[in-house]
Coordinates of C-alpha atoms in Angstrom, one line a residue:
M1 CA 151.6 84.3 83.1
K2 CA 152.0 86.7 80.1
V3 CA 152.5 85.0 76.6
P4 CA 153.7 87.3 73.6
L5 CA 152.1 86.1 70.3
S6 CA 155.5 87.1 68.5
W7 CA 157.6 85.2 71.0
L8 CA 155.1 82.2 71.0
R9 CA 155.4 82.0 66.9
E10 CA 159.0 81.4 67.3
Y11 CA 158.4 77.9 68.5
V12 CA 155.1 77.1 66.7
D13 CA 153.5 78.3 63.5
V14 CA 150.2 80.1 65.1
D15 CA 147.9 81.2 62.3
L16 CA 144.5 81.5 64.2
P17 CA 143.1 84.7 65.2
V18 CA 143.8 85.6 68.8
G19 CA 140.4 85.0 70.0
E20 CA 140.2 81.5 68.5
L21 CA 143.4 80.5 70.0
A22 CA 142.6 81.8 73.5
H23 CA 139.1 79.8 73.2
R24 CA 140.9 76.5 72.2
L25 CA 143.5 77.0 75.0
T26 CA 140.8 77.8 77.4
M27 CA 138.7 74.7 76.6
A28 CA 141.9 72.5 76.8
G29 CA 142.2 73.6 80.5
V30 CA 145.0 76.4 80.0
E31 CA 142.8 79.4 80.8
V32 CA 143.2 82.5 79.0
G33 CA 141.9 85.4 81.2
D34 CA 142.5 88.0 78.9
T35 CA 144.2 89.1 75.7
V36 CA 146.1 92.5 75.4
E37 CA 146.9 94.1 72.0
I38 CA 150.0 96.3 72.1
G39 CA 150.6 98.9 69.3
D40 CA 148.3 101.6 69.4
W41 CA 150.7 103.6 67.4
Q42 CA 148.9 105.9 64.8
E43 CA 151.4 108.3 63.0
C44 CA 154.3 106.1 64.0
F45 CA 156.8 104.9 61.8
V46 CA 160.2 103.0 61.4
G47 CA 162.8 105.9 60.7
R48 CA 166.4 106.1 59.9
V49 CA 168.4 108.9 61.4
L50 CA 170.3 110.5 58.4
T51 CA 172.3 113.3 60.3
V52 CA 173.1 114.6 63.7
Q53 CA 174.4 118.0 64.6
P54 CA 174.4 120.0 67.8
H55 CA 171.6 122.3 68.6
P56 CA 172.7 126.0 68.0
D57 CA 171.2 127.1 71.4
A58 CA 171.5 124.1 73.6
D59 CA 174.3 122.0 74.7
R60 CA 172.3 119.0 75.5
L61 CA 170.2 118.9 72.2
S62 CA 170.6 117.5 68.9
L63 CA 169.2 118.6 65.5
C64 CA 168.4 115.1 63.7
R65 CA 167.1 114.7 60.1
V66 CA 165.0 111.5 59.9
D67 CA 163.8 109.6 56.8
I68 CA 160.7 107.6 57.0
E69 CA 160.6 106.8 53.2
T70 CA 157.7 109.1 52.2
E71 CA 159.5 112.3 53.7
E72 CA 162.4 113.5 55.6
L73 CA 161.9 115.6 58.8
E74 CA 164.0 117.6 61.0
V75 CA 163.6 117.0 64.9
V76 CA 165.0 118.0 68.0
C77 CA 166.3 115.2 70.2
G78 CA 167.8 115.2 73.7
A79 CA 168.6 111.5 73.9
P80 CA 172.4 111.0 74.4
N81 CA 172.5 107.8 72.5
V82 CA 171.1 109.2 69.2
A83 CA 173.5 108.7 66.1
A84 CA 173.5 108.8 62.5
G85 CA 172.5 105.6 60.7
Q86 CA 170.3 104.3 63.4
K87 CA 167.0 102.8 62.7
I88 CA 164.5 104.2 65.1
C89 CA 160.9 104.6 66.4
F90 CA 159.6 108.0 64.9
A91 CA 156.3 109.7 65.8
R92 CA 155.0 112.5 63.7
V93 CA 152.7 115.3 64.6
G94 CA 149.5 113.9 65.7
A95 CA 150.7 110.6 67.3
N96 CA 149.4 109.7 70.8
L97 CA 152.2 109.1 73.2
Y98 CA 152.9 108.7 76.9
N99 CA 154.0 111.9 78.5
S100 CA 156.3 110.9 81.5
H101 CA 155.8 114.4 83.1
S102 CA 151.9 114.4 83.0
G103 CA 151.9 110.6 83.4
K104 CA 149.2 110.1 80.6
R105 CA 148.8 109.7 77.0
E106 CA 148.9 113.0 74.9
T107 CA 148.7 113.9 71.2
L108 CA 152.1 115.0 70.0
K109 CA 151.9 118.8 68.5
P110 CA 154.1 120.8 66.6
A111 CA 156.7 122.6 69.0
R112 CA 159.6 125.1 68.7
I113 CA 162.6 124.2 71.0
R114 CA 165.1 126.7 71.6
G115 CA 164.2 128.5 68.3
V116 CA 164.0 125.3 66.2
V117 CA 160.9 123.9 64.9
S118 CA 160.5 119.9 65.7
Q119 CA 158.4 118.1 63.3
G120 CA 158.0 115.0 65.4
M121 CA 159.8 113.0 67.9
I122 CA 162.3 110.2 68.2
C123 CA 160.6 107.8 70.6
S124 CA 162.0 106.0 73.8
A125 CA 160.6 102.9 75.1
L126 CA 158.6 104.8 77.8
E127 CA 156.9 107.0 75.3
L128 CA 155.5 104.0 73.3
G129 CA 154.5 102.1 76.5
L130 CA 157.0 99.5 76.1
G131 CA 159.1 99.8 79.3
E132 CA 160.4 102.1 81.8
D133 CA 163.4 103.3 80.0
H134 CA 163.4 107.1 79.3
D135 CA 167.2 107.4 79.3
G136 CA 167.6 107.1 75.7
I137 CA 165.7 106.3 72.3
M138 CA 164.7 102.9 71.2
V139 CA 167.5 101.7 68.8
L140 CA 165.8 99.0 66.2
P141 CA 167.6 96.3 64.4
E142 CA 169.5 97.1 61.2
D143 CA 167.0 95.2 59.1
A144 CA 164.1 97.2 60.4
P145 CA 162.3 98.3 57.1
V146 CA 162.2 102.2 56.8
G147 CA 158.7 103.8 56.5
V148 CA 156.8 100.7 57.7
P149 CA 154.2 101.7 60.3
L150 CA 155.3 100.9 63.7
D151 CA 152.2 98.9 64.9
R152 CA 152.5 96.5 61.8
Y153 CA 156.3 96.2 62.5
M154 CA 156.2 95.9 66.4
G155 CA 152.5 95.5 67.4
D156 CA 151.7 92.2 69.2
S157 CA 149.1 90.3 71.1
V158 CA 149.8 89.0 74.5
L159 CA 147.8 86.2 76.2
E160 CA 147.3 86.6 79.9
L161 CA 147.1 83.1 81.3
E162 CA 145.2 82.1 84.7
L163 CA 146.8 78.7 85.5
T164 CA 145.7 76.2 88.0
P165 CA 148.5 75.0 90.2
N166 CA 149.0 71.6 88.5
R167 CA 150.1 73.4 85.1
L168 CA 153.4 74.4 85.9
D169 CA 154.7 73.8 82.4
C170 CA 152.6 76.7 81.1
L171 CA 154.6 79.0 83.2
S172 CA 156.9 79.0 80.1
I173 CA 156.5 80.0 76.5
L174 CA 157.7 76.7 75.1
G175 CA 155.2 74.8 77.3
V176 CA 152.5 76.9 76.0
A177 CA 153.8 76.3 72.5
H178 CA 153.5 72.4 73.1
E179 CA 149.8 73.0 74.1
V180 CA 149.1 75.1 71.0
G181 CA 151.0 72.5 68.6
A182 CA 148.8 69.5 70.1
L183 CA 145.6 71.8 69.6
T184 CA 146.4 72.7 65.9
G185 CA 148.4 69.9 64.7
K186 CA 151.4 72.0 64.2
K187 CA 155.0 71.1 64.9
V188 CA 156.7 72.6 67.8
T189 CA 160.6 73.7 67.1
E190 CA 162.8 74.1 70.1
P191 CA 165.8 76.6 70.0
V192 CA 168.9 75.1 68.7
V193 CA 171.7 75.3 71.1
S194 CA 175.3 75.5 69.7
Y195 CA 178.3 77.5 71.0
A196 CA 182.1 77.3 71.1
E197 CA 183.9 76.3 74.2
D198 CA 187.2 78.1 73.7
G199 CA 188.2 78.3 77.5
P200 CA 189.9 76.1 79.6
P201 CA 188.1 73.2 81.3
I202 CA 185.7 74.4 83.8
S203 CA 186.8 71.5 86.1
S204 CA 190.1 73.3 86.6
Q205 CA 188.5 76.6 87.5
V206 CA 185.8 75.9 89.8
T207 CA 185.0 73.3 92.4
I208 CA 181.4 72.5 93.1
S209 CA 179.8 70.1 95.5
V210 CA 176.3 69.0 97.0
A211 CA 176.6 68.6 100.6
D212 CA 172.8 67.7 101.0
P213 CA 171.7 65.9 97.9
D214 CA 168.2 65.3 99.4
L215 CA 167.5 69.0 99.1
C216 CA 169.4 69.7 95.8
H217 CA 168.8 66.9 93.4
R218 CA 170.8 68.3 90.6
Y219 CA 173.2 71.4 90.1
T220 CA 174.7 72.4 86.8
A221 CA 177.0 75.3 86.2
S222 CA 178.8 77.0 83.3
L223 CA 181.6 79.7 83.3
I224 CA 181.8 82.5 80.9
Q225 CA 184.8 84.9 81.0
G226 CA 185.8 88.2 79.4
L227 CA 182.2 89.3 78.9
K228 CA 181.0 92.9 79.0
V229 CA 177.9 93.7 81.2
G230 CA 175.6 96.3 79.7
P231 CA 172.3 97.2 78.5
S232 CA 170.4 94.2 76.6
P233 CA 169.6 94.3 72.8
Q234 CA 166.3 95.8 71.9
W235 CA 164.8 92.5 71.0
L236 CA 165.4 91.0 74.3
Q237 CA 164.2 94.0 76.1
D238 CA 161.0 94.1 74.1
R239 CA 160.2 90.4 74.7
L240 CA 160.7 90.7 78.5
T241 CA 158.7 93.9 78.8
K242 CA 155.9 92.5 76.9
A243 CA 156.1 89.4 79.2
G244 CA 155.9 91.7 82.2
Y245 CA 159.5 92.1 83.3
R246 CA 161.6 94.9 83.7
P247 CA 165.1 94.8 82.0
I248 CA 168.2 95.2 84.1
N249 CA 171.2 94.1 82.4
N250 CA 172.2 91.7 79.6
V251 CA 173.3 88.8 81.7
V252 CA 170.5 89.0 84.2
D253 CA 168.1 89.5 81.4
V254 CA 168.9 86.2 79.9
T255 CA 168.5 84.2 82.8
N256 CA 165.0 85.8 83.1
Y257 CA 164.4 85.1 79.2
V258 CA 165.4 81.6 79.7
M259 CA 163.4 81.0 82.6
L260 CA 160.4 82.2 80.7
E261 CA 161.2 80.3 77.7
F262 CA 161.9 77.0 79.4
N263 CA 160.3 77.4 83.0
Q264 CA 163.9 76.8 84.6
P265 CA 165.1 79.5 87.0
L266 CA 168.8 80.2 86.7
H267 CA 171.3 82.5 88.8
A268 CA 174.4 84.4 87.6
F269 CA 177.3 84.8 90.2
D270 CA 180.1 87.2 89.7
Y271 CA 182.8 84.5 89.4
D272 CA 185.8 86.9 90.7
Q273 CA 183.8 87.4 94.1
L274 CA 183.8 83.7 94.9
K275 CA 186.3 82.8 97.6
D276 CA 188.6 80.1 96.5
R277 CA 186.7 79.5 93.4
T278 CA 184.4 77.1 95.3
I279 CA 180.8 76.6 95.5
V280 CA 179.1 74.3 98.2
V281 CA 175.4 73.7 98.4
R282 CA 174.6 73.1 101.8
R283 CA 172.4 74.0 104.9
A284 CA 173.0 77.3 106.5
E285 CA 174.6 77.2 110.0
P286 CA 172.2 78.3 112.8
N287 CA 171.9 82.1 112.8
E288 CA 174.1 82.4 109.7
K289 CA 173.6 85.7 108.1
L290 CA 173.0 86.7 104.3
V291 CA 172.3 90.2 102.7
T292 CA 170.3 89.3 99.9
L293 CA 169.7 91.2 96.4
D294 CA 166.9 93.3 97.9
G295 CA 169.2 94.8 100.3
V296 CA 167.8 92.9 103.7
E297 CA 170.2 91.2 106.0
R298 CA 168.7 87.8 106.9
R299 CA 169.3 85.4 109.8
L300 CA 169.1 81.7 108.5
S301 CA 168.3 78.6 110.2
S302 CA 169.7 75.3 109.6
E303 CA 166.6 74.3 107.6
V304 CA 167.6 76.8 105.1
L305 CA 169.6 75.5 101.8
V306 CA 172.1 78.0 100.8
I307 CA 174.4 78.3 98.0
A308 CA 177.9 79.0 99.6
D309 CA 181.6 79.7 98.6
A310 CA 184.5 78.6 100.6
H311 CA 183.5 81.0 103.5
D312 CA 180.1 82.2 103.4
P313 CA 176.5 82.1 101.9
I314 CA 176.1 83.8 98.5
G315 CA 172.4 83.0 97.8
L316 CA 169.5 81.5 99.1
A317 CA 169.1 78.1 97.0
G318 CA 166.3 78.7 94.7
V319 CA 164.9 81.9 96.2
I320 CA 167.1 84.7 95.8
G321 CA 171.0 85.5 95.3
G322 CA 173.3 87.4 97.6
A323 CA 174.3 91.0 97.3
D324 CA 178.0 90.1 97.5
S325 CA 178.2 88.1 94.4
E326 CA 175.7 90.3 92.3
I327 CA 176.4 91.0 88.6
G328 CA 177.3 94.6 88.2
P329 CA 178.8 97.0 85.5
D330 CA 182.5 95.8 86.5
T331 CA 181.7 92.0 86.2
V332 CA 183.7 90.2 83.6
A333 CA 183.2 86.6 84.5
V334 CA 180.0 84.9 85.3
L335 CA 179.3 81.4 86.8
L336 CA 176.0 80.5 85.6
E337 CA 173.8 78.2 87.9
S338 CA 171.0 75.9 87.0
A339 CA 169.7 73.4 89.5
T340 CA 166.9 71.5 90.8
F341 CA 165.8 72.0 94.5
N342 CA 163.6 70.2 96.8
S343 CA 160.1 71.7 96.4
Y344 CA 158.9 71.2 100.1
N345 CA 162.4 72.9 101.3
N346 CA 162.0 75.8 99.0
R347 CA 158.3 76.4 99.9
Q348 CA 159.1 76.2 103.6
T349 CA 162.3 78.7 103.2
A350 CA 160.2 81.3 101.3
Q351 CA 157.4 81.1 103.9
D352 CA 159.8 81.5 106.8
L353 CA 161.6 84.5 105.2
R354 CA 158.5 85.8 103.7
L355 CA 160.3 86.1 100.5
R356 CA 158.2 84.9 97.3
T357 CA 160.2 85.3 94.1
E358 CA 159.5 83.9 90.3
A359 CA 162.0 81.0 91.3
T360 CA 160.0 80.0 94.2
L361 CA 157.1 79.8 92.2
R362 CA 158.5 77.4 90.1
F363 CA 160.7 75.4 92.5
E364 CA 158.1 75.1 95.0
K365 CA 155.9 72.9 92.6
G366 CA 158.8 70.6 91.6
L367 CA 160.8 70.7 88.5
R368 CA 162.3 67.9 86.6
P369 CA 166.0 67.5 86.9
E370 CA 166.4 66.8 83.3
L371 CA 165.6 70.4 82.7
A372 CA 168.6 71.9 84.4
P373 CA 171.3 71.4 82.0
I374 CA 168.9 71.9 79.0
A375 CA 168.4 75.7 80.2
L376 CA 172.0 76.0 81.4
R377 CA 173.4 75.5 78.0
R378 CA 170.7 77.7 76.3
A379 CA 171.5 80.6 78.7
T380 CA 175.1 80.2 78.2
Q381 CA 174.7 80.5 74.4
L382 CA 172.7 83.8 74.9
I383 CA 174.9 85.4 77.4
Q384 CA 177.9 84.8 74.9
Q385 CA 175.5 86.2 72.0
V386 CA 174.7 89.3 73.7
A387 CA 177.6 90.2 76.3
G388 CA 180.4 88.4 74.6
G389 CA 183.0 86.4 76.4
Q390 CA 184.7 83.0 76.4
I391 CA 183.2 80.0 77.4
A392 CA 184.7 77.2 79.4
Q393 CA 185.0 73.8 78.2
G394 CA 182.4 71.5 79.7
I395 CA 179.8 72.0 82.5
V396 CA 179.7 71.1 86.1
D397 CA 176.9 68.5 86.5
E398 CA 176.2 67.1 90.0
F399 CA 173.5 64.7 89.8
P400 CA 173.7 62.2 92.8
D401 CA 170.5 60.3 92.4
Q402 CA 170.2 60.0 88.8
S403 CA 167.2 57.5 89.0
M404 CA 165.1 60.4 89.4
A405 CA 165.5 61.1 85.7
G406 CA 163.2 59.7 83.2
Q407 CA 159.5 58.8 84.1
T408 CA 157.3 56.3 82.4
V409 CA 153.7 55.9 82.9
G410 CA 151.3 53.3 81.4
V411 CA 147.8 53.6 80.0
S412 CA 145.4 51.1 78.7
I413 CA 142.5 51.5 76.1
G414 CA 140.2 49.6 78.6
R415 CA 141.2 52.0 81.5
L416 CA 140.3 55.1 79.0
K417 CA 137.0 53.7 78.1
K418 CA 136.1 53.0 81.6
V419 CA 137.0 56.7 82.7
L420 CA 135.5 58.5 79.6
G421 CA 132.7 56.2 78.7
M422 CA 133.8 56.1 74.9
D423 CA 135.9 54.2 72.7
I424 CA 139.1 55.8 71.5
G425 CA 141.5 53.9 69.2
I426 CA 144.9 53.3 70.1
E427 CA 146.2 55.0 67.4
K428 CA 144.4 58.3 68.1
V429 CA 145.8 57.8 71.9
E430 CA 149.3 57.8 70.3
E431 CA 148.8 60.7 68.0
V432 CA 147.4 62.9 70.8
L433 CA 150.2 61.9 73.3
E434 CA 152.9 62.2 70.9
S435 CA 151.5 65.8 69.7
L436 CA 152.1 66.7 73.5
G437 CA 155.8 65.5 73.5
F438 CA 155.3 62.3 74.9
Q439 CA 157.5 59.3 73.7
I440 CA 155.2 56.2 73.1
R441 CA 155.8 52.7 73.0
R442 CA 153.2 50.0 72.5
V443 CA 153.1 47.3 75.2
D444 CA 150.4 45.2 73.4
S445 CA 147.4 45.9 71.0
T446 CA 145.6 47.7 74.2
S447 CA 148.0 49.3 76.1
L448 CA 150.8 51.9 76.0
E449 CA 153.8 53.1 77.7
A450 CA 154.6 57.1 77.8
D451 CA 158.0 58.6 78.7
I452 CA 157.3 62.0 80.2
P453 CA 158.7 65.0 78.6
Y454 CA 161.2 67.0 80.7
W455 CA 158.7 70.0 80.9
R456 CA 155.9 68.0 82.4
N457 CA 156.0 67.4 86.2
D458 CA 152.2 66.8 86.7
I459 CA 152.1 63.3 84.9
T460 CA 152.5 60.6 87.4
I461 CA 149.5 58.1 87.1
E462 CA 147.6 56.5 84.5
E463 CA 144.5 58.9 84.9
D464 CA 146.7 61.9 84.2
L465 CA 147.3 60.4 80.6
V466 CA 143.6 59.7 80.3
E467 CA 143.1 63.7 81.2
E468 CA 145.8 64.5 78.5
V469 CA 144.0 62.7 75.8
V470 CA 140.5 64.3 76.4
R471 CA 141.8 67.7 76.8
I472 CA 143.0 67.4 73.4
I473 CA 140.2 65.9 71.7
G474 CA 137.7 68.1 73.5
Y475 CA 135.6 67.5 76.4
D476 CA 132.5 68.1 74.2
A477 CA 133.3 64.7 72.6
V478 CA 132.6 62.8 75.5
P479 CA 129.1 61.3 75.3
T480 CA 126.3 62.5 77.5
T481 CA 124.9 59.3 79.3
M482 CA 122.1 59.0 81.9
L483 CA 122.8 57.2 85.0
S484 CA 121.6 53.5 84.8
T485 CA 121.4 53.0 88.5
P486 CA 119.8 55.1 91.3
I487 CA 122.1 57.6 93.1
P488 CA 123.1 56.0 96.3
S489 CA 121.6 57.5 99.4
Q490 CA 123.9 59.1 102.0
N491 CA 123.4 58.6 105.7
Q492 CA 124.3 61.7 107.7
G493 CA 126.3 61.1 111.0
S494 CA 125.1 62.0 114.2
M495 CA 127.3 65.1 115.0
T496 CA 126.3 66.4 111.4
S497 CA 122.5 65.9 112.1
L498 CA 122.8 67.5 115.5
V499 CA 124.7 70.6 114.0
G500 CA 121.9 70.9 111.3
R501 CA 119.1 70.9 114.1
V502 CA 121.1 73.5 116.2
K503 CA 121.4 75.9 113.2
D504 CA 117.7 75.4 112.4
A505 CA 116.7 76.5 115.8
L506 CA 118.9 79.4 115.9
V507 CA 117.6 80.7 112.5
S508 CA 114.0 80.2 113.7
A509 CA 114.7 82.2 116.6
G510 CA 115.7 85.2 114.4
L511 CA 119.4 85.0 114.3
Q512 CA 121.7 85.1 111.1
E513 CA 124.4 82.5 110.6
V514 CA 127.9 83.8 110.1
I515 CA 131.1 82.0 109.0
N516 CA 134.5 83.2 110.1
Y517 CA 138.0 82.2 109.6
P518 CA 139.3 79.8 112.5
L519 CA 142.3 82.1 112.7
V520 CA 142.3 85.4 115.1
S521 CA 144.5 87.8 116.3
M522 CA 146.0 88.3 119.8
E523 CA 144.3 91.7 119.9
D524 CA 141.0 90.0 119.4
L525 CA 141.7 87.6 122.2
R526 CA 142.8 90.4 124.6
R527 CA 139.6 92.2 124.0
I528 CA 137.6 89.3 125.7
N529 CA 140.3 88.5 128.2
H530 CA 141.2 85.1 126.6
T531 CA 145.0 85.2 126.4
D532 CA 146.8 83.1 128.8
G533 CA 145.8 80.7 131.5
D534 CA 147.0 76.8 131.5
R535 CA 146.4 76.6 127.9
P536 CA 147.5 79.5 125.9
P537 CA 146.1 79.7 122.3
L538 CA 148.0 77.9 119.5
R539 CA 150.1 80.1 117.3
L540 CA 150.6 79.1 113.7
A541 CA 154.4 78.8 112.6
N542 CA 153.8 80.8 109.3
P543 CA 150.6 83.0 109.7
M544 CA 149.7 84.9 106.7
N545 CA 149.4 88.0 108.7
A546 CA 149.0 89.3 112.2
G547 CA 145.2 89.1 112.1
Q548 CA 145.2 85.3 111.5
E549 CA 148.1 84.3 113.9
Y550 CA 146.0 81.9 116.4
L551 CA 143.8 79.0 116.2
R552 CA 140.7 80.3 118.0
P553 CA 140.2 79.0 121.4
T554 CA 136.7 80.5 121.4
L555 CA 134.1 81.7 118.8
L556 CA 133.4 84.8 120.8
A557 CA 136.5 86.6 119.6
S558 CA 135.7 86.5 115.8
L559 CA 131.8 86.9 116.5
L560 CA 132.3 90.3 118.5
A561 CA 134.8 91.6 115.7
T562 CA 132.3 90.6 112.9
L563 CA 129.3 92.3 115.2
A564 CA 131.7 95.5 115.5
A565 CA 132.1 95.5 111.5
N566 CA 128.5 95.2 110.9
Q567 CA 127.8 98.0 113.6
G568 CA 130.1 100.3 111.6
H569 CA 127.9 99.7 108.4
G570 CA 124.4 99.8 109.7
E571 CA 122.0 100.7 112.7
G572 CA 121.1 96.9 113.5
P573 CA 119.7 95.4 115.5
F574 CA 122.1 92.5 115.0
R575 CA 121.5 88.8 115.9
L576 CA 124.4 86.6 114.8
F577 CA 125.4 83.1 115.5
E578 CA 128.3 80.8 114.6
V579 CA 128.5 76.9 114.8
G580 CA 132.1 75.7 114.3
R581 CA 135.2 74.3 116.0
V582 CA 137.6 75.7 118.8
F583 CA 140.9 74.5 119.3
T584 CA 142.7 73.5 122.9
S585 CA 146.1 73.1 123.6
Q586 CA 147.2 69.6 124.5
G587 CA 150.7 70.2 124.9
E588 CA 153.1 68.0 122.8
Q589 CA 149.9 66.2 121.1
L590 CA 147.8 67.7 118.4
P591 CA 145.0 70.1 119.7
Q592 CA 141.7 69.0 121.0
E593 CA 139.0 70.1 118.5
T594 CA 135.4 70.8 119.8
E595 CA 132.4 71.8 118.0
V596 CA 130.5 74.6 119.7
A597 CA 127.9 77.3 119.1
A598 CA 127.9 80.8 120.1
A599 CA 125.6 83.9 119.7
V600 CA 125.9 87.8 120.1
M601 CA 123.0 90.2 120.0
A602 CA 123.2 94.0 119.8
G603 CA 120.8 97.0 119.1
R604 CA 117.4 97.8 120.2
R605 CA 115.3 94.9 121.5
W606 CA 118.5 92.9 120.6

């Protein structure tokens, strides 16, 4: 997860040096693997295009006069979107820019282009290393200060987080902002969402139903009509690029932006492509087909949850959309989806279809249903802001089991002391949890109840709240105390003892232990003639790759493969052994697991 500091500062006042901020987050359990500085732009400034005239000797080039406050310079520009009055990124001679032709950074030199001397360059996003767009120049906001060095105006720091699977909330900028606010004592300000609903009621324009509420816990939608699809404004493109996303168009970019902001995946459908203006969230029919946005036709099973119109699927729920309802240049009306899907089913669908997306990364870990309408309204606001259009009155909100909303967990001061071995006052516990966004109520003088905020899915038991408290006050505050009783002894089982003696004997005989994966390929089994018979090898339903497709019925297949790999790197001799489990089919029952030992020897004198 990439977190641009400029984006983070929109929600929380970050005044710490980048290194100190990264250290505090890491010590609180949100590991910052790296920090990247954006803005190595010497001799680059915010400029204003004063005039644009045709080049006297080239139809596709323009002569531009650019003001950078300290001087006015004449440059030759080939961008089709350059115009007088624009604020632009200007590089003087001597700037170090990315050259798309050579594929590396080069120093800008004076150039004579078709007989005219060019005293610099008006830059595209590609030349500045801010994106892949090379079709036109970057146009800055009208309030960009002319003459200011570009690194001061657009430079940024990006935190690259290496998150543990339980910290789904920190896959969003706001989730990280809440962490920073708790660690620094600063207030977090979430975006204010407000827009006019000038269109007819959405209920009269679309029919939405959830046929399988066990797989779709909540489905919300809004409708924006009369919009114009096109490139996103520069601020939106910049933020997505810094976060590692490629801008596509203003509508799709907003869905990605809000996903990064709130952690809620969204999807936009071309409203005019929906048959009978209907959405049904249902299981796929056996062998039903769908062409997804990546251009692949996929055959579906009844275990797959789809978003369908009145006749056909138009998307894989929580995974990827369908090509037939894709947002394109001619789209003028968008039905925006924000939903909560069953995490297990979403993960299974992604595995079965071998299709991992940013949406599945979030849905498979489980999102709170309270988040769906919050993100929907934010995205609706931004789409109107960047693409125009008229918003229908109201939203659709299908929420069959509302008992899923709102979670409360209790914590006692006594439990805190028992787990941490230290006294923490109830006021301090309240302060820490409230700084993280929890709503706190005192049950009595020694216990609290905490309402879990909508962005946290990892708080379910009392010990989770204990962890939250100690993370923020600091693990180094926990006192070091020697054990007051002897460490209890552990008695090894008879099989563990036997395995140890076998390994010791083989090592004493000069053999070296290897440990292989318990999964093998059919090719490995064929090499040792162990592929069929009454008990064929057991195949995984979702193998990671063809080389790890079957549970091993023997150790020899992987041992010989390891021997061959070692022979390819050295002369030997080789004496290898392995002790591990093999698996034998038992029909409809679980496979029989047997602990066995095997050895292979090769080379001179073995």
